Amino acid sequence: MRLPHITKSRRHLLSLASVAALAPLSAQVSAETITVATVNNADMVVMQSLTSEFEKAHPDITLDWVVLEENVLRQRLTTDVATQGGQFDVMTIGTYEVPIWAKHGWLTKLDNLPEDYQVDDLIKPVRDGLSVTEGEKKGLYALPFYGESSMLYYRKDLFEQAGIEMPEQPTWSQVNDWAAKLNSADEGVYGICLRGKPGWGENMAILGTMVNSFGGRWFNEEWEPQLDSPAWSEAINFYVDMMGKYGPPGATSNGFNENLALFSSGKCGMWVDATSAAGKLYNPKESSVADKLGFAPAPIAKTEKGSHWLWSWALAIPESSKSKDAAQTFITWATSQEYVNLVGEREGWASIPPGTRVSTYENQSYKDAAPFAGFVMDAITSADPTDPTLEPVPYVGVQMVTIPEFQSIGTQVGQMIAAALAGQMSVEQALSSAQRSTERTMRQSGY
Amino acid sequence: MSTSTSNSVAAASAAVSASRARRSVINKKLVLTLVAWTIALVMFFPIFWMILTSFKTEAEAIATPPSLFFTPSVEGYIEIQARADYFKYALNSVVISLGATLLALLIAIPSAYSMAFLPTKRTQGTLLWMLSTKMLPSVGVLLPVYLIFRDLGLLDSRTGLIIIYMLMNLPIVVWMLYTFFKDIPKDILEAGRMDGASTLQEIFHLLLPLTLPGIASTGLLCVILSWNEAFWSLNLTTSNAAPLTAYIASFSSPEGLFWAKLSAASTLAIAPILIFGWMTQKQMVRGLTFGAVK
C-alpha cells in the first residue's frame, strides 16, 4: 500500500477501518479478487467466457474483468503502471511494451514459474520478445497469450482463372504484377488490399516490413533517422503506386478490420496482414471466401530479413499489484497447454489462441482443423527481432523499434505516408517531412 | 353605386390580401415545420440506425449495401449480457450522475446567489476564470488527478467520480444559475428582507421557487453531461465504479466483427437517459428559454 501523502491521523483512521474490515475474515475465508485488464479481441473474449472454469479449479480466486479497445487500454494501463496506481493485477500488453516497462521496473519478473508450466515449450522468438535479454533485469516478464506474424492471403479461384501459380516465396514485384491482372472494376474485385489507416500499429506495421525487405531501416547505428534514404523512397513509392492503381478506394481509412471485412466478402485478390486473420478467414460463418483461401509467406524484395513481423499479446503482472501470487496462478493457467486444449475442445480447434507453444503445432487435432498452422509456425519462428534489417541497427523489433519514442514517431510517419497515399502530397515531400519530424523527436529525447 | 362598387372592390381586395397574408403565414409555417422535421430526422437518424443495427447479426451489420429489412435478432443483446452485467454499470451511472448533480447544485446555488445579488468588482472576472477552466483539455491534468486519487484511495470509487464530475460541471452550473438569478428583480428579495427574512429564508422561500424551472433545466443538463462523460470514467475506474460509458467501451475493438454488439451495448446505455430526456423535455425547454422574453 502506498500512502505517502496521508497524514498520521488519517493513517490511524485507515488502520482502524482495515481492522474492522478484516474482522469478519477470521470467521470465513473469502476469495481473493484479481482485476484482469485485457483487449477486446476474439481470443480474449473466449478467455473471459472461461472465467467459471478457472474459478472452479481455483475456488480461492475470483476474476474481475476490464475489457477495453486496444488504444484505450494502452493509455489506461500506461497511466496506471507509470503512477504505480495498483488498479490491476494482470495486464494484457504486447511485445512493444514488455521490454520497455520491464526496464523501468514496472513489471514483476516471472522467475519462479511452476515446473509443469513448461517454459521451454514457449516458441523462442515470442519468449525472447517478452524478456529483457541483457543487464541486471535480464529475465522473462510476461507470458504469451497469442502470437502472430504476417503472411500473404490470396484467392485461389481468381489465381486459377488468371493462370497464375503461387511460388513458394512470392516477391513484391510479382505481387504488383498479379494485382494488375486480378484487379477488375466490373466484378468489384481490387487486386490488392493493404493497410492504409495511419498509426504505428496500423499502416506502419505492414510498411515497416516492406521497408525492411527493400533494404531500409528506421535508424542507423548512431540512432540517426534514415527516412530520406533511397530504400524508404523505393518502398513507399512502390506501395503508394500499387495501392493507387489496384487498391480499394479510400484505403487510408482501412486498418486490419476493414481489410478483413473486404477480403472476407470477396472484394480483394490479395491481402498481406496478420497470421491471426487465418482462423477468421477459414470460418465459413464469418467469411464468404473460406473455401477459396490460399496463403503464402509474406512477399520479399531485396532481402528476406524483416519481411514479416512478430507480435504477441501477453499477460504481465505489474509491480504495483497486491495479489501477485493469485495473478501468477491466473496467467500461468491462461497461457498453459491445458488452456489451449480446453479452448480446442470447447470452441473448436481453429479458435485456439495460436503462436505461443511448440506443442500446439504438434497437436494433430489443431493441424487437421487449421491447414495454415505450419505456415504460421514457420513465419513466427523465422521472424528475428534482433536482426531485422539488411544493414545493422541499434534497436530490437521487426515492424517497430522498442524505444518509448516510437509510438509517436511511428504514428507521425504513418500520417504523412497516409497523406501521400491520399494524394495530398508527394511521397518525397512526405518522407522528407517525416525525416525532419523524426530527427526533432530524437533530438528532444537526447539521442 | 360607384361608391358601393369601390367599397366592394376595396373589401374584395382587402379580403384577397388578407387571404394572401394568411396563405403566406401558412406557407411559412409549412416550410418551417418541414425544415424542423428534416433537421430532427437528420439528428435522430444515427440513433435510429444504431437501434436497428443492434437487432442485426454481425454479418448483416457490416453488409454492403446495408439492409433496411431483416429478421430481427436479439443475439447481440444476449451475448453482451453474458459478458458483462449491464445493471451494475447502469446503477453506477445513475448514482454517479445524480450524486454529481446534487453536489454541484448545492455548491453552485449559494455561489450564484452571491455573484448575482452581491457582486463585487471581481465577480465578472471570477466568472470568466471559472469558464476558462473548461477550455483546458482533460488529458492535460490526467496524471496529477490520477496521483491525487491514488493517494486518497479514490481510484475506482463512485465518490471519486462524483467529485470529478461535480468539478467538471460546476462552471456551467454556476453560469447558468447566475444568469437565471440575475433575471429576478432585486426588489422582490428586498421586500422579503423588509418582512424580516434571513438570507437562507430568502433563498428557500423566494429565490428557489421563482427560478425553479431554471434550476431544474440546469440539473437536467448536468445529469446528461455526467451520464455521457467518457474520459474520466474510463481513466479513473476499473470495475467497481465503472459506469455505462466504460461498458460501451468494452465492446469496441480493432479486430473482428463487433458492430451489432457495440450497437446493442450503446442502445442499452443511452436508453435510460433518452427516456429521461423525453420525459423532461418540457422542463428543459422551459428552463433554457426562461427569462428569454421580456
XYZ file of C-alpha atoms in Angstrom:
741
model
C 0.000 0.000 0.000
C 1.426 3.390 -0.909
C 0.154 6.102 1.376
C 2.957 8.643 1.261
C 0.874 11.784 1.454
C -1.613 10.764 4.060
C -1.488 12.399 7.433
C -0.873 10.473 10.630
C -4.414 10.795 11.937
C -5.789 9.590 8.628
C -3.477 6.611 8.762
C -4.784 5.724 12.222
C -8.290 6.005 10.890
C -7.408 3.813 7.924
C -5.767 1.161 10.065
C -8.817 1.132 12.344
C -11.041 0.789 9.317
C -8.950 -2.021 7.894
C -9.028 -3.885 11.219
C -12.785 -3.514 11.203
C -12.908 -4.682 7.608
C -10.696 -7.674 8.268
C -12.570 -8.818 11.376
C -15.187 -10.895 9.562
C -12.399 -12.587 7.600
C -11.275 -14.520 10.634
C -14.600 -16.285 10.617
C -14.730 -17.086 6.927
C -12.112 -17.330 4.190
C -13.200 -15.211 1.271
C -11.850 -15.475 -2.246
C -9.119 -13.133 -3.405
C -10.258 -10.959 -6.285
C -7.832 -10.124 -9.052
C -8.518 -7.490 -11.699
C -7.557 -8.521 -15.222
C -7.268 -5.851 -17.914
C -7.479 -7.152 -21.453
C -8.129 -6.245 -25.081
C -11.459 -6.817 -26.759
C -10.191 -9.334 -29.321
C -11.903 -12.642 -30.058
C -9.297 -14.798 -28.263
C -9.533 -12.702 -25.112
C -13.330 -12.823 -25.182
C -13.051 -16.622 -25.128
C -10.686 -16.335 -22.145
C -13.246 -14.167 -20.347
C -16.012 -16.653 -21.106
C -13.954 -19.399 -19.433
C -13.843 -17.494 -16.115
C -16.045 -20.074 -14.412
C -13.674 -22.884 -15.439
C -10.782 -21.083 -13.771
C -12.760 -20.232 -10.660
C -13.931 -23.836 -10.373
C -10.321 -25.041 -10.425
C -9.177 -22.246 -8.068
C -12.053 -21.512 -5.669
C -9.862 -19.123 -3.660
C -9.538 -16.675 -6.572
C -12.254 -14.672 -8.331
C -11.693 -12.743 -11.546
C -12.807 -9.199 -12.248
C -12.542 -8.137 -15.908
C -11.794 -4.811 -17.521
C -12.110 -5.248 -21.279
C -11.203 -2.299 -23.483
C -10.334 -1.450 -27.055
C -6.586 -1.674 -27.728
C -5.727 2.042 -27.807
C -7.920 2.961 -24.837
C -6.475 0.049 -22.879
C -2.908 1.055 -23.698
C -3.468 4.589 -22.401
C -5.304 3.338 -19.312
C -2.617 0.797 -18.414
C 0.271 3.179 -19.081
C -1.235 5.763 -16.727
C -1.729 3.174 -14.015
C 1.620 1.416 -14.319
C 3.631 4.646 -14.559
C 1.993 6.097 -11.438
C 2.020 2.746 -9.584
C -1.732 3.110 -9.254
C -2.209 -0.552 -8.396
C -5.598 -0.852 -10.059
C -4.754 -4.005 -11.997
C -3.270 -7.370 -11.103
C -2.934 -8.699 -14.645
C -2.279 -6.537 -17.706
C -2.548 -7.559 -21.349
C 0.323 -5.893 -23.167
C 2.371 -6.564 -26.285
C 5.947 -7.211 -27.306
C 6.385 -3.448 -27.686
C 5.581 -2.573 -24.082
C 7.050 -5.548 -22.198
C 10.812 -4.805 -22.589
C 10.342 -1.057 -22.060
C 8.156 -1.439 -18.965
C 10.371 -4.186 -17.544
C 13.446 -1.944 -17.801
C 11.539 0.746 -15.892
C 10.926 -1.765 -13.108
C 7.149 -1.657 -13.612
C 6.635 -5.390 -14.188
C 7.128 -8.421 -11.946
C 9.847 -10.805 -13.105
C 8.486 -14.309 -13.665
C 11.370 -16.393 -12.396
C 9.523 -18.886 -10.230
C 7.072 -20.425 -12.656
C 5.800 -23.896 -11.698
C 7.622 -26.781 -13.340
C 4.558 -28.176 -15.084
C 4.177 -24.862 -16.910
C 6.935 -25.958 -19.301
C 8.533 -22.637 -20.121
C 10.703 -24.288 -22.773
C 7.606 -25.188 -24.755
C 7.017 -21.454 -25.479
C 8.104 -20.523 -29.023
C 11.550 -18.962 -28.691
C 11.246 -15.660 -30.662
C 7.967 -14.965 -28.853
C 9.508 -15.705 -25.473
C 12.542 -13.559 -26.289
C 10.238 -10.715 -27.288
C 8.747 -10.779 -23.790
C 12.080 -10.826 -21.997
C 14.826 -8.420 -21.117
C 17.834 -10.091 -22.697
C 20.744 -8.312 -21.011
C 21.720 -6.469 -17.852
C 20.685 -6.952 -14.262
C 16.981 -7.001 -15.179
C 17.507 -9.981 -17.507
C 14.567 -12.392 -17.436
C 11.026 -13.170 -18.575
C 8.390 -10.535 -17.715
C 5.198 -11.694 -19.440
C 3.629 -14.926 -20.669
C 2.412 -15.064 -24.285
C -1.348 -15.394 -24.760
C -1.169 -15.456 -28.534
C 1.483 -14.733 -31.088
C 1.328 -13.687 -34.713
C 3.416 -12.903 -37.746
C 2.313 -11.636 -41.172
C 1.576 -13.554 -44.366
C 0.006 -13.254 -47.798
C -3.619 -14.323 -48.284
C -4.920 -14.779 -51.820
C -7.954 -16.009 -53.701
C -7.159 -19.396 -55.216
C -10.093 -19.231 -57.671
C -9.028 -15.849 -59.100
C -5.411 -17.002 -59.374
C -6.551 -20.085 -61.295
C -8.706 -18.032 -63.647
C -5.786 -15.700 -64.353
C -3.416 -18.650 -64.793
C -1.095 -17.592 -62.002
C 0.797 -20.092 -59.926
C 1.891 -19.088 -56.460
C 5.615 -19.708 -55.936
C 6.988 -20.857 -52.608
C 8.262 -17.388 -51.803
C 6.494 -14.533 -53.630
C 8.185 -11.164 -54.209
C 6.639 -7.691 -54.029
C 7.157 -7.081 -57.750
C 5.274 -10.318 -58.520
C 2.501 -9.166 -56.181
C 2.322 -5.937 -58.183
C 2.011 -7.840 -61.496
C -0.641 -10.181 -60.099
C -2.583 -7.269 -58.622
C -2.714 -5.749 -62.109
C -4.137 -8.992 -63.523
C -6.653 -9.594 -60.726
C -7.909 -6.026 -60.485
C -11.366 -5.951 -62.029
C -13.594 -2.956 -61.506
C -16.567 -4.698 -63.197
C -16.547 -7.561 -60.717
C -15.787 -5.289 -57.771
C -12.507 -7.041 -57.001
C -9.436 -4.992 -56.093
C -6.072 -6.512 -56.939
C -4.513 -5.871 -53.533
C -5.657 -4.753 -50.097
C -3.134 -3.365 -47.621
C -3.478 -1.266 -44.511
C -3.613 2.486 -45.078
C -5.014 3.762 -41.791
C -2.284 5.796 -40.102
C -0.795 4.525 -36.830
C 2.346 2.805 -35.588
C 0.408 -0.432 -35.157
C -1.671 0.059 -38.324
C -0.123 1.102 -41.665
C 3.394 1.270 -40.210
C 3.270 -2.434 -39.293
C 2.998 -3.531 -42.923
C 5.137 -0.634 -44.210
C 7.842 -1.404 -41.646
C 8.200 -4.923 -43.035
C 8.152 -3.620 -46.642
C 10.896 -1.094 -45.896
C 12.994 -3.802 -44.184
C 12.629 -6.030 -47.195
C 13.511 -3.208 -49.613
C 16.779 -2.868 -47.652
C 15.809 0.085 -45.467
C 15.922 0.711 -41.719
C 14.473 3.211 -39.222
C 17.794 4.308 -37.715
C 21.474 3.750 -38.420
C 23.804 2.636 -35.662
C 24.170 6.214 -34.410
C 20.389 6.478 -33.980
C 20.113 8.838 -36.949
C 16.748 8.542 -38.764
C 17.032 7.056 -42.259
C 13.657 8.020 -43.730
C 15.203 10.035 -46.559
C 17.232 7.040 -47.749
C 16.694 5.536 -51.240
C 15.329 2.298 -49.728
C 12.478 4.122 -47.940
C 11.705 6.117 -51.068
C 11.626 2.986 -53.225
C 9.419 1.056 -50.802
C 6.909 3.838 -50.169
C 6.711 4.817 -53.847
C 6.058 1.178 -54.685
C 3.312 0.957 -52.038
C 1.591 4.227 -52.996
C 1.777 3.396 -56.702
C 0.424 -0.151 -56.319
C -2.339 0.844 -53.904
C -3.311 3.780 -56.130
C -3.670 1.559 -59.186
C -5.018 -1.697 -57.802
C -6.099 -0.974 -54.233
C -9.598 -0.180 -52.904
C -10.698 3.476 -52.891
C -10.333 5.349 -49.600
C -7.577 2.966 -48.469
C -6.357 5.495 -45.883
C -9.251 4.519 -43.640
C -8.579 0.774 -43.928
C -6.936 -0.945 -40.992
C -6.886 -4.637 -40.097
C -10.630 -4.827 -39.510
C -11.712 -3.024 -42.662
C -9.407 -5.174 -44.810
C -10.665 -8.301 -43.049
C -14.229 -7.293 -43.944
C -13.185 -6.514 -47.567
C -11.261 -9.752 -48.057
C -13.813 -11.980 -46.347
C -16.588 -10.527 -48.513
C -14.595 -11.387 -51.651
C -13.513 -7.894 -52.643
C -9.715 -8.410 -52.598
C -7.484 -10.557 -54.774
C -4.640 -10.491 -52.247
C -4.066 -9.232 -48.743
C -0.881 -9.154 -46.660
C -1.618 -8.993 -42.942
C -1.563 -10.737 -39.559
C -1.493 -14.533 -39.417
C -4.206 -14.312 -36.761
C -6.693 -13.449 -39.546
C -6.363 -17.002 -40.915
C -8.746 -18.537 -38.365
C -11.387 -15.920 -39.180
C -10.976 -16.227 -42.964
C -11.298 -20.016 -42.700
C -14.503 -19.758 -40.704
C -17.384 -20.076 -43.226
C -19.692 -18.289 -40.794
C -17.625 -15.115 -40.989
C -16.087 -15.382 -44.440
C -17.508 -15.955 -47.909
C -14.090 -16.995 -49.267
C -13.373 -19.767 -46.727
C -13.203 -22.445 -49.437
C -11.143 -20.347 -51.887
C -8.485 -19.143 -49.496
C -4.826 -19.560 -50.352
C -1.864 -18.458 -48.279
C 1.834 -17.876 -48.824
C 4.741 -16.314 -46.923
C 4.846 -12.509 -46.789
C 6.402 -11.128 -50.004
C 10.039 -10.071 -50.086
C 12.013 -7.580 -52.192
C 15.800 -7.277 -51.815
C 16.125 -9.275 -48.640
C 14.171 -11.824 -46.653
C 15.207 -10.141 -43.424
C 12.392 -8.425 -41.573
C 9.858 -9.221 -44.309
C 7.279 -10.492 -41.816
C 6.541 -9.135 -38.387
C 6.386 -10.613 -34.928
C 3.795 -9.591 -32.390
C 2.423 -11.199 -29.301
C -0.254 -10.253 -26.805
C 0.927 -11.325 -23.398
C -0.149 -11.327 -19.767
C 2.039 -9.497 -17.267
C 1.819 -8.692 -13.557
C 2.538 -5.054 -12.623
C 4.865 -4.426 -9.673
C 2.048 -2.454 -8.031
C -0.279 -5.481 -7.834
C -1.256 -6.504 -4.332
C -2.160 -10.074 -5.312
C 0.882 -11.232 -7.233
C 0.602 -14.913 -6.326
C -3.023 -15.166 -7.363
C -2.211 -13.182 -10.518
C 0.575 -15.605 -11.390
C -1.747 -18.563 -10.849
C -4.112 -16.999 -13.364
C -1.575 -16.091 -16.045
C 0.070 -19.493 -15.932
C -3.380 -21.083 -16.352
C -4.410 -18.824 -19.263
C -1.199 -19.405 -21.195
C -0.815 -23.126 -20.449
C -1.145 -26.076 -22.793
C -4.073 -27.184 -20.666
C -5.877 -23.933 -21.518
C -5.166 -24.380 -25.240
C -6.687 -27.873 -25.033
C -9.697 -26.557 -23.127
C -10.423 -23.946 -25.826
C -9.822 -26.510 -28.575
C -12.391 -28.870 -27.100
C -14.980 -26.236 -26.248
C -14.698 -23.700 -29.076
C -13.173 -25.773 -31.863
C -9.509 -26.224 -32.685
C -9.371 -23.418 -35.266
C -10.271 -20.967 -32.470
C -7.405 -21.660 -30.086
C -5.006 -18.800 -29.290
C -2.181 -19.531 -31.763
C 1.515 -18.853 -31.920
C 2.656 -19.425 -28.360
C 3.577 -23.073 -27.764
C 5.527 -25.575 -29.850
C 3.281 -28.374 -28.581
C 0.222 -26.689 -30.146
C 1.774 -27.140 -33.578
C 2.478 -30.802 -32.876
C -1.153 -31.414 -31.945
C -2.858 -33.426 -34.683
C -6.343 -32.041 -33.928
C -5.038 -28.500 -34.476
C -3.144 -29.438 -37.643
C -6.314 -31.014 -39.056
C -8.503 -28.037 -38.222
C -6.024 -25.364 -39.288
C -4.218 -26.114 -42.562
C -2.338 -22.826 -42.183
C -0.729 -23.936 -38.902
C 2.646 -24.895 -40.386
C 2.951 -21.605 -42.249
C 2.203 -19.605 -39.157
C 4.730 -21.545 -37.116
C 7.410 -21.039 -39.797
C 6.634 -17.338 -40.055
C 6.831 -16.847 -36.297
C 9.977 -18.873 -35.776
C 11.762 -17.230 -38.712
C 10.971 -13.670 -37.633
C 14.035 -12.325 -35.866
C 13.510 -9.043 -33.993
C 17.189 -8.942 -33.065
C 18.334 -8.931 -36.700
C 15.505 -7.301 -38.666
C 17.313 -5.400 -41.422
C 19.879 -5.727 -44.190
C 22.177 -3.148 -42.616
C 22.896 -3.221 -38.861
C 20.635 -1.351 -36.463
C 20.889 -0.418 -32.772
C 17.330 -1.495 -31.974
C 15.227 -4.630 -31.468
C 11.928 -5.183 -33.323
C 10.816 -6.096 -36.840
C 7.892 -3.753 -37.541
C 8.669 -1.476 -34.626
C 11.537 -0.018 -32.646
C 11.319 -0.848 -28.955
C 12.027 2.620 -27.587
C 9.333 4.716 -25.827
C 9.514 7.411 -28.531
C 8.453 5.000 -31.277
C 4.701 5.265 -30.654
C 4.675 8.941 -31.541
C 7.317 8.678 -34.284
C 5.567 5.737 -35.939
C 2.182 7.400 -35.837
C 3.502 10.696 -37.228
C 5.321 8.995 -40.088
C 2.217 6.874 -40.689
C 0.108 10.025 -41.015
C 2.466 11.524 -43.577
C 2.517 8.369 -45.666
C -1.283 8.197 -45.477
C -1.352 11.780 -46.787
C 0.848 10.677 -49.697
C -1.461 7.713 -50.346
C -4.453 10.062 -50.370
C -2.640 12.241 -52.924
C -2.353 15.271 -50.643
C 1.427 15.378 -51.078
C 4.144 13.556 -52.982
C 5.999 10.597 -51.469
C 9.214 12.659 -51.466
C 7.526 15.501 -49.567
C 6.026 13.023 -47.088
C 9.332 11.307 -46.428
C 11.336 14.498 -46.077
C 8.884 15.922 -43.540
C 8.807 12.518 -41.796
C 12.602 12.620 -41.618
C 12.553 16.138 -40.148
C 9.939 15.361 -37.525
C 11.704 12.140 -36.510
C 15.039 13.974 -36.221
C 13.336 16.553 -33.997
C 11.758 13.930 -31.712
C 15.039 12.048 -31.369
C 16.968 15.231 -30.623
C 14.440 16.207 -27.952
C 14.768 12.750 -26.386
C 18.511 13.185 -26.112
C 19.708 10.677 -28.718
C -73.428 52.895 -56.884
C -69.897 53.818 -57.740
C -69.193 54.289 -54.067
C -70.611 50.899 -53.211
C -68.672 49.354 -56.094
C -65.448 50.908 -54.957
C -66.298 49.792 -51.423
C -66.896 46.259 -52.514
C -63.727 46.298 -54.613
C -61.801 47.561 -51.646
C -63.401 44.908 -49.473
C -62.613 42.234 -52.043
C -59.011 43.336 -52.397
C -58.725 43.511 -48.625
C -60.103 40.000 -48.424
C -57.698 38.837 -51.125
C -54.709 40.429 -49.432
C -55.839 39.035 -46.079
C -56.159 35.581 -47.542
C -52.787 36.036 -49.242
C -51.281 37.085 -45.969
C -52.906 34.107 -44.274
C -51.665 31.820 -47.028
C -48.167 33.231 -46.753
C -48.298 32.686 -42.993
C -49.492 29.122 -43.590
C -46.765 28.623 -46.217
C -44.170 29.987 -43.858
C -45.379 27.670 -41.117
C -45.352 24.730 -43.506
C -41.818 25.457 -44.629
C -40.656 25.923 -41.044
C -42.338 22.687 -39.981
C -40.733 20.845 -42.880
C -37.309 22.272 -42.046
C -37.748 21.406 -38.361
C -38.794 17.845 -39.193
C -35.907 17.392 -41.615
C -33.376 18.609 -39.053
C -34.957 16.439 -36.355
C -34.867 13.370 -38.614
C -31.260 14.001 -39.644
C -30.282 14.337 -35.991
C -32.230 11.271 -34.940
C -31.089 9.093 -37.841
C -27.779 7.896 -36.297
C -29.627 6.813 -33.150
C -32.289 5.092 -35.237
C -29.598 3.326 -37.276
C -27.810 2.229 -34.119
C -31.006 0.746 -32.681
C -31.663 -1.000 -36.000
C -28.088 -2.384 -36.135
C -28.392 -3.713 -32.594
C -31.062 -6.153 -33.820
C -28.944 -7.436 -36.716
C -26.447 -10.277 -36.736
C -22.763 -9.316 -37.057
C -22.708 -10.313 -40.729
C -25.813 -8.211 -41.508
C -24.359 -5.288 -39.567
C -21.383 -4.906 -41.935
C -23.238 -5.908 -45.141
C -22.963 -3.509 -48.066
C -25.412 -2.266 -49.203
C -26.967 -2.184 -45.737
C -30.313 -3.883 -45.384
C -33.282 -1.978 -44.013
C -35.500 -5.028 -43.808
C -34.213 -8.102 -42.000
C -35.276 -10.660 -39.436
C -34.564 -9.022 -36.091
C -32.402 -10.965 -33.683
C -31.596 -10.331 -30.034
C -28.373 -12.343 -30.283
C -26.269 -9.210 -29.689
C -28.148 -8.366 -26.505
C -27.881 -11.894 -25.128
C -24.169 -12.021 -25.857
C -23.332 -8.691 -24.233
C -25.341 -9.535 -21.123
C -23.397 -12.809 -20.878
C -20.124 -10.889 -20.960
C -20.891 -8.008 -18.606
C -23.581 -7.212 -16.099
C -25.461 -4.213 -17.565
C -27.336 -3.435 -14.357
C -24.172 -2.971 -12.320
C -22.915 -0.351 -14.781
C -26.339 1.295 -15.079
C -26.652 1.620 -11.308
C -23.214 3.236 -11.159
C -24.231 5.701 -13.886
C -27.423 6.647 -12.035
C -25.723 7.080 -8.661
C -22.760 8.992 -10.067
C -24.662 11.388 -12.318
C -27.365 12.152 -9.740
C -24.781 12.490 -6.959
C -22.613 14.828 -9.016
C -25.631 16.938 -9.991
C -26.923 17.324 -6.436
C -23.488 18.206 -5.140
C -22.921 20.711 -7.952
C -26.289 22.401 -7.283
C -25.573 22.503 -3.573
C -22.362 24.436 -4.164
C -23.496 26.450 -7.166
C -26.740 27.890 -5.738
C -25.068 29.882 -2.909
C -22.199 30.974 -5.166
C -24.524 32.091 -7.967
C -26.656 33.889 -5.347
C -23.729 35.875 -4.044
C -22.498 36.701 -7.540
C -25.925 37.773 -8.778
C -27.093 39.818 -5.797
C -23.911 40.880 -4.021
C -21.462 41.396 -6.891
C -18.024 42.861 -6.291
C -15.749 44.368 -8.896
C -14.094 40.960 -9.365
C -17.295 38.957 -9.936
C -17.181 39.168 -13.736
C -13.518 38.227 -13.736
C -14.170 35.250 -11.452
C -16.988 34.040 -13.687
C -14.798 34.240 -16.779
C -11.963 32.480 -14.992
C -14.317 29.664 -13.965
C -15.380 29.208 -17.545
C -11.789 29.287 -18.762
C -11.035 26.127 -16.743
C -13.353 24.314 -19.174
C -11.016 25.232 -22.032
C -8.174 23.024 -20.792
C -8.227 19.538 -22.334
C -8.881 16.953 -19.606
C -5.900 14.810 -20.549
C -3.631 17.709 -19.537
C -4.435 17.107 -15.866
C -4.823 13.326 -16.026
C -1.584 12.497 -14.230
C -1.927 14.917 -11.287
C -5.564 13.920 -10.804
C -4.636 10.230 -11.011
C -1.912 10.664 -8.377
C -4.206 12.610 -6.030
C -6.912 9.977 -6.435
C -4.404 7.193 -5.809
C -3.194 8.773 -2.571
C -6.699 9.497 -1.332
C -7.874 6.000 -2.239
C -10.470 7.394 -4.646
C -9.496 5.376 -7.725
C -12.348 3.134 -8.887
C -14.799 4.636 -6.394
C -18.156 6.286 -7.027
C -17.217 9.095 -4.634
C -14.187 9.891 -6.773
C -16.217 10.152 -9.959
C -18.942 12.188 -8.232
C -16.296 14.693 -7.121
C -14.640 14.928 -10.519
C -17.968 15.297 -12.378
C -19.112 17.915 -9.901
C -15.911 19.891 -10.503
C -16.216 19.403 -14.254
C -19.789 20.726 -14.412
C -19.533 23.399 -11.743
C -18.545 26.301 -14.068
C -21.511 25.652 -16.368
C -23.932 25.194 -13.465
C -22.787 28.398 -11.765
C -23.015 30.330 -15.033
C -26.498 29.112 -15.823
C -27.808 29.737 -12.326
C -26.135 33.147 -12.297
C -27.999 34.222 -15.443
C -31.300 32.869 -14.085
C -30.822 34.637 -10.741
C -29.859 37.901 -12.476
C -33.327 37.982 -14.063
C -35.061 38.120 -10.683
C -35.720 41.741 -9.707
C -33.777 42.701 -6.589
C -36.876 44.430 -5.262
C -38.556 41.082 -4.586
C -35.716 39.946 -2.366
C -35.578 43.357 -0.715
C -39.300 43.129 0.029
C -38.643 39.781 1.653
C -35.856 41.256 3.705
C -38.169 44.110 4.799
C -40.525 41.425 6.087
C -37.680 40.025 8.164
C -36.492 37.081 6.054
C -32.964 35.808 6.679
C -30.623 35.044 3.760
C -31.478 31.354 3.925
C -35.198 32.084 4.029
C -34.716 34.464 1.118
C -33.077 31.707 -0.917
C -35.508 28.951 0.040
C -38.788 30.871 0.040
C -38.253 33.454 -2.683
C -35.351 32.722 -4.990
C -35.675 28.979 -5.440
C -39.454 28.909 -6.134
C -39.062 31.784 -8.599
C -36.210 30.163 -10.538
C -37.277 26.540 -10.208
C -37.630 25.899 -13.990
C -34.123 27.283 -14.479
C -32.668 25.163 -11.679
C -34.465 22.087 -12.996
C -33.069 22.518 -16.502
C -29.580 23.188 -15.125
C -29.814 19.999 -13.091
C -31.046 18.026 -16.103
C -28.199 19.310 -18.236
C -25.749 18.377 -15.503
C -27.176 14.849 -15.307
C -26.890 14.428 -19.084
C -23.306 15.756 -19.185
C -22.271 13.433 -16.341
C -24.018 10.455 -17.917
C -22.216 10.900 -21.234
C -18.769 11.743 -19.915
C -16.274 9.153 -21.119
C -12.742 10.363 -20.461
C -12.637 10.389 -16.668
C -14.922 7.414 -16.273
C -12.587 5.298 -18.406
C -9.418 6.519 -16.755
C -10.383 6.608 -13.099
C -12.443 3.430 -12.791
C -11.675 -0.242 -13.273
C -14.672 -2.360 -12.346
C -16.425 -1.417 -9.096
C -17.388 2.120 -10.039
C -17.376 1.776 -13.835
C -20.430 3.493 -15.405
C -22.119 2.804 -18.739
C -19.532 4.686 -20.811
C -16.938 2.107 -19.700
C -19.468 -0.613 -20.526
C -19.792 0.631 -24.125
C -16.029 0.986 -24.486
C -15.541 -2.673 -23.684
C -17.399 -3.696 -26.849
C -15.347 -1.637 -29.269
C -12.472 -3.423 -30.984
C -9.944 -3.007 -33.778
C -10.133 -6.736 -34.508
C -13.050 -8.917 -35.538
C -16.701 -8.104 -36.043
C -18.369 -6.155 -33.284
C -20.823 -3.611 -34.760
C -24.026 -5.375 -33.699
C -22.776 -5.972 -30.163
C -21.452 -2.426 -29.857
C -24.796 -1.058 -31.090
C -26.693 -3.216 -28.619
C -24.483 -2.005 -25.754
C -24.864 1.619 -26.868
C -28.645 1.280 -27.193
C -28.862 -0.072 -23.662
C -26.547 2.643 -22.379
C -28.430 5.575 -23.872
C -31.931 4.188 -23.302
C -32.341 5.464 -19.717
C -31.065 8.966 -20.461
C -33.055 9.148 -23.722
C -36.292 8.268 -21.938
C -35.382 10.659 -19.138
C -34.760 13.389 -21.724
C -38.111 12.790 -23.448
C -39.968 12.845 -20.177
C -38.387 16.090 -19.054
C -38.075 17.941 -22.338
C -40.842 20.410 -21.398
C -38.909 21.458 -18.301
C -35.677 21.590 -20.273
C -37.082 23.896 -22.947
C -38.943 25.982 -20.371
C -35.801 26.357 -18.311
C -33.493 27.124 -21.207
C -35.832 29.838 -22.538
C -36.575 31.068 -19.027
C -36.404 34.852 -18.935
C -35.653 34.981 -22.652
C -38.752 37.075 -23.447
C -39.036 40.319 -21.561
